[in-house]
mmCIF file of C-alpha atoms in Angstrom:
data_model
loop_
_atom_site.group_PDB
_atom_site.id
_atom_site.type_symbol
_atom_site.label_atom_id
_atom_site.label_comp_id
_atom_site.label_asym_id
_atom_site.label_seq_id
_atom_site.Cartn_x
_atom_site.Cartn_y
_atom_site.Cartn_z
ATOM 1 C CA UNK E 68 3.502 59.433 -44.919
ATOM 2 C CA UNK E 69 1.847 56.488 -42.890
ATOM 3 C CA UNK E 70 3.888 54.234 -40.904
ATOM 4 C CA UNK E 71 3.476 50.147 -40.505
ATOM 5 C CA UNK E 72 5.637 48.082 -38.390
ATOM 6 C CA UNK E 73 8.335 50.884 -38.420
ATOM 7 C CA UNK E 74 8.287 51.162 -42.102
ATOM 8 C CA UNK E 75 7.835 54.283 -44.145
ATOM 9 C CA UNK E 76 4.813 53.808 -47.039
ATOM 10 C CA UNK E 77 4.423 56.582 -49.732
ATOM 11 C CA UNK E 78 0.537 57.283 -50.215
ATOM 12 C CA UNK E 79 0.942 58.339 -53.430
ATOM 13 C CA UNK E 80 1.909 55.707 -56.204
ATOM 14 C CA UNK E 81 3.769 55.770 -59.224
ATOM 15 C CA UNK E 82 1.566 54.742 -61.514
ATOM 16 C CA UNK E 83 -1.997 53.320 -62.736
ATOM 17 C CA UNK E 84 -0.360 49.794 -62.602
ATOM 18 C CA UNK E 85 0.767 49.945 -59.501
ATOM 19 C CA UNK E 86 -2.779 51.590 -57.672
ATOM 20 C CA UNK E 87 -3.862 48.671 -59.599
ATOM 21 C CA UNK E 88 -1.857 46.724 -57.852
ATOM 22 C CA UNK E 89 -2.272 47.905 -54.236
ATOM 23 C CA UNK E 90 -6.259 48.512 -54.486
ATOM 24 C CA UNK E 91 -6.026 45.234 -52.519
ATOM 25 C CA UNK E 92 -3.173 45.558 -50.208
ATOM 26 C CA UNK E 93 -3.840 46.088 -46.501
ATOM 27 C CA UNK E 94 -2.061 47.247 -43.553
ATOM 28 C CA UNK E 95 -3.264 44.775 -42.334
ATOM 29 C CA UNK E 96 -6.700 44.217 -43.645
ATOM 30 C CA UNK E 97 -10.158 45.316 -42.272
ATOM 31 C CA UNK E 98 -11.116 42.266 -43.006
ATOM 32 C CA UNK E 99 -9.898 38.470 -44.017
ATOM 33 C CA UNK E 100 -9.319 38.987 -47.987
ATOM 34 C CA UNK E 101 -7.236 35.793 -49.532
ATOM 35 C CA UNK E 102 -7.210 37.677 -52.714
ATOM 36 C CA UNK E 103 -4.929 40.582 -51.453
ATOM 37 C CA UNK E 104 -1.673 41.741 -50.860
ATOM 38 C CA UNK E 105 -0.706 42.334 -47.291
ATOM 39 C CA UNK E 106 2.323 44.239 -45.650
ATOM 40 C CA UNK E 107 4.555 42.018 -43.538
ATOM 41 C CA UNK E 108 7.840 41.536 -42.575
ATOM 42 C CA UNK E 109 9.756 38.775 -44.380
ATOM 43 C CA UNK E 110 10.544 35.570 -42.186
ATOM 44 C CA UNK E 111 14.499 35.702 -42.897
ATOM 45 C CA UNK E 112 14.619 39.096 -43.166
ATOM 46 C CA UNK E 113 12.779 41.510 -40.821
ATOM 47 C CA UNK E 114 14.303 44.681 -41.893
ATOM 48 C CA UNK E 115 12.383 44.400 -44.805
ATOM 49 C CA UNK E 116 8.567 44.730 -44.944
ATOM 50 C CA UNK E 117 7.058 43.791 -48.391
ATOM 51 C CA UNK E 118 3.482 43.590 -49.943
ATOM 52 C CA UNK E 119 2.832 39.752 -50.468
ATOM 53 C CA UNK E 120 -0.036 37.997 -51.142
ATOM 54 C CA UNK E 121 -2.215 36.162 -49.045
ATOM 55 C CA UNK E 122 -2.876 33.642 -51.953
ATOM 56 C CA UNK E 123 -0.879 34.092 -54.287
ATOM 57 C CA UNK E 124 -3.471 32.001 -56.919
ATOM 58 C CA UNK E 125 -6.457 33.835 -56.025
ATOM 59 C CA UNK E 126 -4.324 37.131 -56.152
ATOM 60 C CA UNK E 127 -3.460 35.786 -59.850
ATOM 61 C CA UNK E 128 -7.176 35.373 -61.119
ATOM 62 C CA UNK E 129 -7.848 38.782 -59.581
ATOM 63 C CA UNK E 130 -5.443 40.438 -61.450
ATOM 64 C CA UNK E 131 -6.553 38.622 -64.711
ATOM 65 C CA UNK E 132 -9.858 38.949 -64.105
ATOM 66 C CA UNK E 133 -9.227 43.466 -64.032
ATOM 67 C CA UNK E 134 -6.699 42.974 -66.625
ATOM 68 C CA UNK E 135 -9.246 40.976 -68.971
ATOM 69 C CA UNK E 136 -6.412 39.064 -70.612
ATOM 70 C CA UNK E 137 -3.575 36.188 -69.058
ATOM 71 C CA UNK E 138 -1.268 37.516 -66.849
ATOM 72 C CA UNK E 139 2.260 35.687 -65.903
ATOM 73 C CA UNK E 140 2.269 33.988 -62.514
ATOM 74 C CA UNK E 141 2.326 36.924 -59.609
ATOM 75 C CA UNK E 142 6.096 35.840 -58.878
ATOM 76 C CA UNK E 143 6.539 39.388 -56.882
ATOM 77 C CA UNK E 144 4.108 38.602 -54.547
ATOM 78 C CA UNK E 145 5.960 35.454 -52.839
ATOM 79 C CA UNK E 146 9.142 36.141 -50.708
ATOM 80 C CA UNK E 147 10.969 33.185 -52.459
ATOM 81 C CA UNK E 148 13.636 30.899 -50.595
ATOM 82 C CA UNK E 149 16.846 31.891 -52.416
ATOM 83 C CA UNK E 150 15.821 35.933 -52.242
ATOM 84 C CA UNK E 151 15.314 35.401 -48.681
ATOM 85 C CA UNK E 152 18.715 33.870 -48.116
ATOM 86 C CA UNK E 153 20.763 36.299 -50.727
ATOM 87 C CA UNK E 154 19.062 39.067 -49.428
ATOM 88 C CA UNK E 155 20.001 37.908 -45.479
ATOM 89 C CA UNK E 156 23.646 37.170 -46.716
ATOM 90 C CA UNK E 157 23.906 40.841 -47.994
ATOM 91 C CA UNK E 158 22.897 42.569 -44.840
ATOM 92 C CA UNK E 159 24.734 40.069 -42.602
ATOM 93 C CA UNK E 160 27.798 41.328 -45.289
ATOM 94 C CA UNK E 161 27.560 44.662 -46.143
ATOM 95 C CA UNK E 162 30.343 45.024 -46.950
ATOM 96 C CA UNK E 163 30.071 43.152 -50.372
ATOM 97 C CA UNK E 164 27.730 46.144 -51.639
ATOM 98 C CA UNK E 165 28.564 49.200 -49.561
ATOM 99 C CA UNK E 166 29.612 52.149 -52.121
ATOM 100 C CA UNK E 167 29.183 49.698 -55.190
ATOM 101 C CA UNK E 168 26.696 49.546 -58.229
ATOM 102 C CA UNK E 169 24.181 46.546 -57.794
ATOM 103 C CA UNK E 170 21.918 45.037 -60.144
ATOM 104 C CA UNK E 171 18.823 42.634 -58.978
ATOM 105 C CA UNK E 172 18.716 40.905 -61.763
ATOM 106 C CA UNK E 173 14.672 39.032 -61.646
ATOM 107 C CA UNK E 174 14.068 41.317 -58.976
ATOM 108 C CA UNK E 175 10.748 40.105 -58.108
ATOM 109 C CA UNK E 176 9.565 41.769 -55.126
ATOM 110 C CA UNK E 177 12.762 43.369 -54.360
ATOM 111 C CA UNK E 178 13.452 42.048 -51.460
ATOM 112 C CA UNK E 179 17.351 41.211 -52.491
ATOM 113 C CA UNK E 180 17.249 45.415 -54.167
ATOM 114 C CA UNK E 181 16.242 46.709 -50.727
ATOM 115 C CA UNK E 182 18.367 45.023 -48.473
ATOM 116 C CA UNK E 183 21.324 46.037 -51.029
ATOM 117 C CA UNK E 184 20.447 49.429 -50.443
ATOM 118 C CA UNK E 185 20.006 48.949 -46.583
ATOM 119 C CA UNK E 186 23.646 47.678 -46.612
ATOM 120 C CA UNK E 187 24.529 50.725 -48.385
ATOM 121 C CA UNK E 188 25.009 50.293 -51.754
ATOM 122 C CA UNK E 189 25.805 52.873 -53.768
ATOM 123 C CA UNK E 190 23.200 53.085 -56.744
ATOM 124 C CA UNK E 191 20.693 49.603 -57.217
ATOM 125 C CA UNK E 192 19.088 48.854 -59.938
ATOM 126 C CA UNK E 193 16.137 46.040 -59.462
ATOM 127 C CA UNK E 194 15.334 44.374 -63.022
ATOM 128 C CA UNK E 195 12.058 42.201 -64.285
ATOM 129 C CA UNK E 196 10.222 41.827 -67.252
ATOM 130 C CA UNK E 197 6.824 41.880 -65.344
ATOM 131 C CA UNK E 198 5.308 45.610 -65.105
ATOM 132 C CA UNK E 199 3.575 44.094 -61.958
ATOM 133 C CA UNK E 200 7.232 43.043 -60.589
ATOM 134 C CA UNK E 201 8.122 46.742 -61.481
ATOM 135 C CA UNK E 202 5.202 47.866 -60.057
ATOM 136 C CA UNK E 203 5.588 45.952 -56.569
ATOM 137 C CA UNK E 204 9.324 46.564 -56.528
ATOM 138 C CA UNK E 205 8.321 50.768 -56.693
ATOM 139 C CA UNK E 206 5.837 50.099 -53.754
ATOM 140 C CA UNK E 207 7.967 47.818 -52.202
ATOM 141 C CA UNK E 208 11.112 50.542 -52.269
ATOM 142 C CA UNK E 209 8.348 53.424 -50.649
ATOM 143 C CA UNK E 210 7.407 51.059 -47.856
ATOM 144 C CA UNK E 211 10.841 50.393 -46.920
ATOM 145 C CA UNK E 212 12.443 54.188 -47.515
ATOM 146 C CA UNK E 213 14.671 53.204 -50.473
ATOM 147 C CA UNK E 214 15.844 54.513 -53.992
ATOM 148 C CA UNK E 215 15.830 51.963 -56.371
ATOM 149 C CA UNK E 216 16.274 52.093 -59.947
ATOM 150 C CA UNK E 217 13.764 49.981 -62.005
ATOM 151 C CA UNK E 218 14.316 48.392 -65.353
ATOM 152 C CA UNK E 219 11.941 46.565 -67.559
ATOM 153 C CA UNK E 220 13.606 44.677 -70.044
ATOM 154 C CA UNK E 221 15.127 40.953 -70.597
ATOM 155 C CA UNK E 222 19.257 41.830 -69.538
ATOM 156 C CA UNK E 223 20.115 38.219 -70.335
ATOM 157 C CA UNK E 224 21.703 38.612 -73.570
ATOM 158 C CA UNK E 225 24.326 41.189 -71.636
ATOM 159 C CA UNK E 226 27.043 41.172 -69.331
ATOM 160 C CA UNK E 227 25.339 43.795 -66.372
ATOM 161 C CA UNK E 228 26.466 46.580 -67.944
ATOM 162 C CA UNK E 229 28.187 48.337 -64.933
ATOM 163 C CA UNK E 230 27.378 46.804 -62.262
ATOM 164 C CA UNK E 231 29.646 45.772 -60.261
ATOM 165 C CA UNK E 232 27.963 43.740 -57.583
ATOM 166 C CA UNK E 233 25.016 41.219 -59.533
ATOM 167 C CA UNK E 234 22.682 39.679 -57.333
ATOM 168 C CA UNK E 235 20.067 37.045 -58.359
ATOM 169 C CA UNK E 236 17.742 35.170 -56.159
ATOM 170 C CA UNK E 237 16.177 31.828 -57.343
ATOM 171 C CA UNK E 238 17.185 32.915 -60.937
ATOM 172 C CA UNK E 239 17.652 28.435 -61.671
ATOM 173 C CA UNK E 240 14.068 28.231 -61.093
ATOM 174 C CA UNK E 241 13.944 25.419 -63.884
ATOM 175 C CA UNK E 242 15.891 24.202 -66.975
ATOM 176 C CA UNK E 243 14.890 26.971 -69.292
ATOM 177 C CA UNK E 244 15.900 29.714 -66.575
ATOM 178 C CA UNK E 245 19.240 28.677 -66.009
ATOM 179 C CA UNK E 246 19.991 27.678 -69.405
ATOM 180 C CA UNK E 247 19.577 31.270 -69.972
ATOM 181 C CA UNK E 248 21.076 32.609 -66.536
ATOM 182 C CA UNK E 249 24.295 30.647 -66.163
ATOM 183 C CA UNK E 250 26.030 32.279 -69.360
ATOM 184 C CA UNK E 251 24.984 35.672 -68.362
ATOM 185 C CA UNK E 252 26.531 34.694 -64.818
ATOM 186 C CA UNK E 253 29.745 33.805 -66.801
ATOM 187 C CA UNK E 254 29.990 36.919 -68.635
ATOM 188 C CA UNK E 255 29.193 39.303 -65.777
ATOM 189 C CA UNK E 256 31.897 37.155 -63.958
ATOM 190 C CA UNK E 257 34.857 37.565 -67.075
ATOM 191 C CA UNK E 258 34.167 41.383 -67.222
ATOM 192 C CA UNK E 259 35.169 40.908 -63.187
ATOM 193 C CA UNK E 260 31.724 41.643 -61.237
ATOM 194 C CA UNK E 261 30.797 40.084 -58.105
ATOM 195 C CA UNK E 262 27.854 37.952 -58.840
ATOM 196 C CA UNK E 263 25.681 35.992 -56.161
ATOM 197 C CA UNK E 264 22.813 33.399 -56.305
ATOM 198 C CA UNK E 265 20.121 32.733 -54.208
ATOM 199 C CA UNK E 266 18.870 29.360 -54.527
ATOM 200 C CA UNK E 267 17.221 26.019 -52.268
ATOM 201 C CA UNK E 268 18.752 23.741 -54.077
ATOM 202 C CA UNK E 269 16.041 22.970 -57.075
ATOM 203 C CA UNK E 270 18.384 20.648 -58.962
ATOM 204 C CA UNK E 271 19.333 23.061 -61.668
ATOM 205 C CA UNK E 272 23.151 23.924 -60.957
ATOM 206 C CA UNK E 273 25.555 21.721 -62.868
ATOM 207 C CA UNK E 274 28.100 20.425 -60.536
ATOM 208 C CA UNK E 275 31.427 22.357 -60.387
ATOM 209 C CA UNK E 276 29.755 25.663 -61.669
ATOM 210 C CA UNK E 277 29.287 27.135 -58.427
ATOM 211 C CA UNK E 278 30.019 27.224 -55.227
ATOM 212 C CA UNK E 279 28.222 27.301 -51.689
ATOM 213 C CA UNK E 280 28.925 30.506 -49.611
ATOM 214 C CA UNK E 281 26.754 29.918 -46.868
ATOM 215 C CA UNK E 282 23.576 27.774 -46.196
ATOM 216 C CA UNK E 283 20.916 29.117 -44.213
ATOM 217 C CA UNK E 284 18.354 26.672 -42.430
ATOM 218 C CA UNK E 285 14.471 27.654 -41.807
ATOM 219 C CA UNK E 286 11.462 26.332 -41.091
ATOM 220 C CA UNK E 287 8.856 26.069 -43.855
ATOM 221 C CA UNK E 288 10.874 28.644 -46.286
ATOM 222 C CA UNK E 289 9.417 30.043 -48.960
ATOM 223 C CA UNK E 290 6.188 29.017 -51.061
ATOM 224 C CA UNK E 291 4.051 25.770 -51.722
ATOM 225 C CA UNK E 292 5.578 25.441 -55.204
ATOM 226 C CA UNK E 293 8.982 24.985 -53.366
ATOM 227 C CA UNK E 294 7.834 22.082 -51.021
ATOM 228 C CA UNK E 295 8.015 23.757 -47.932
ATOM 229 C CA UNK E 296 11.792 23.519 -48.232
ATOM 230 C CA UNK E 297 13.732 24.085 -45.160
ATOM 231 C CA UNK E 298 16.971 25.076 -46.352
ATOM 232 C CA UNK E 299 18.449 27.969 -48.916
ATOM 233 C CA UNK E 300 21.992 28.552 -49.880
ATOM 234 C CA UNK E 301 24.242 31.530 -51.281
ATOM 235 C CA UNK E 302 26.409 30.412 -54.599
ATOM 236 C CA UNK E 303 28.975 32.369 -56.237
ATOM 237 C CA UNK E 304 30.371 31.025 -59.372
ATOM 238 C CA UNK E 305 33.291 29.281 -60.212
ATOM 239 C CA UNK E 306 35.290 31.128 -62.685
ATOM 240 C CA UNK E 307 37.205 28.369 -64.312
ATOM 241 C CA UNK E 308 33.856 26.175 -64.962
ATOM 242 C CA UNK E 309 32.033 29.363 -66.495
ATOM 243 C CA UNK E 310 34.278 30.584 -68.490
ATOM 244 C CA UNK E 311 35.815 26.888 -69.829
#
């Protein structure tokens, strides 16, 4: 077991995708490398250390380049605004997840999955429908000394199953997203789970569908595709919009 910045990194991996994945990473590196993954602590949240990328677009052609075929946008390598802020929220109030069933629904990195289970959730479950996400969200989990469940496929068409806490971090990334998120949000809301949103204000909330927990303020939060926004808020829904 090797230790960086206080936090606990498996040396053996899961899987070929994931050494894939880390073949890169650094601790930090021997040397400048703007194509690789790099262990840090996350601005908003620095009980969590995660592998991110030191460009995330050069990290992108790298992996396309091994994989000899178009990969999806590295998404898991980016410590996105609303994660940051749901996943702050959550270990500033445990007591939303402490002894319940979680699901990190477009987990990402699993930044929002680990600090569930730091507050001490009872089982979490981190979902994606990239094997790199799945991937990162393993090493991620090592690195930090957490169990998390992993699942692979597209949940959107459910309800969360049985989860009773559902946590989503800039799941209204654009139209398409949340035309698909926000009536999964509704049903996992009528069967009576807790459900929380990460999200800097992008535009793509309808008015009167949810409401604004808490708004956290930051400098430069989040990455370039964002703006540099400064802000990121937690939204819970509003159960007679979403289920009108």
């Amino acid at each position: 077991m090797k230790t960086f910045s206080g936090a606990p990194y498996a040396v053996a991996t899961h899987s070929a995708l994931q050494r894939r994945l880390l073949r890169n990473a650094s601790f930090p590196a021997r040397a400048p490398q703007q194509d690789a993954l790099k262990m840090t602590s996350v601005p908003m949240v620095p009980e969590v250390h995660l592998f991110l990328a030191e460009d995330a677009v050069l990290l992108w052609a790298r992996l396309e380049a091994e994989a000899g075929t178009p990969l999806p946008a590295p998404y898991w390598a980016t410590a996105w605004p609303g994660g940051q802020a749901l996943a702050r929220y959550v270990l500033d109030n445990p007591e939303i997840v402490a002894g319940r069933r979680v699901l990190d629904l477009a987990s990402g990195s699993g930044l929002v999955a680990i600090a569930a289970a730091q507050a001490g959730a009872a089982e979490v479950t981190a979902n994606d429908v990239d094997g790199y996400a799945i991937a990162a969200i393993q090493a991620n989990a090592n690195a930090n000394g957490e169990q998390i469940a992993t699942v692979a496929d597209d949940l959107t068409d459910g309800d969360g199953s049985d989860a009773e806490v559902i946590l989503a971090g800039d799941c209204l990334y654009n139209a398409d997203v949340a035309a698909k998120m926000l009536p999964f949000i509704g049903r996992a809301m009528s069967r009576g789970a807790t459900v929380l949103l990460g999200d800097p204000g992008r535009g793509y909330a309808p008015p009167g569908l949810l409401r604004t927990l808490t708004t956290y303020q930051a400098t430069a939060l989040g990455a370039q595709e964002d703006g540099q926004r400064d802000q990121a808020s937690v939204l819970t829904p509003v159960a007679v919009a979403l289920t009108s």
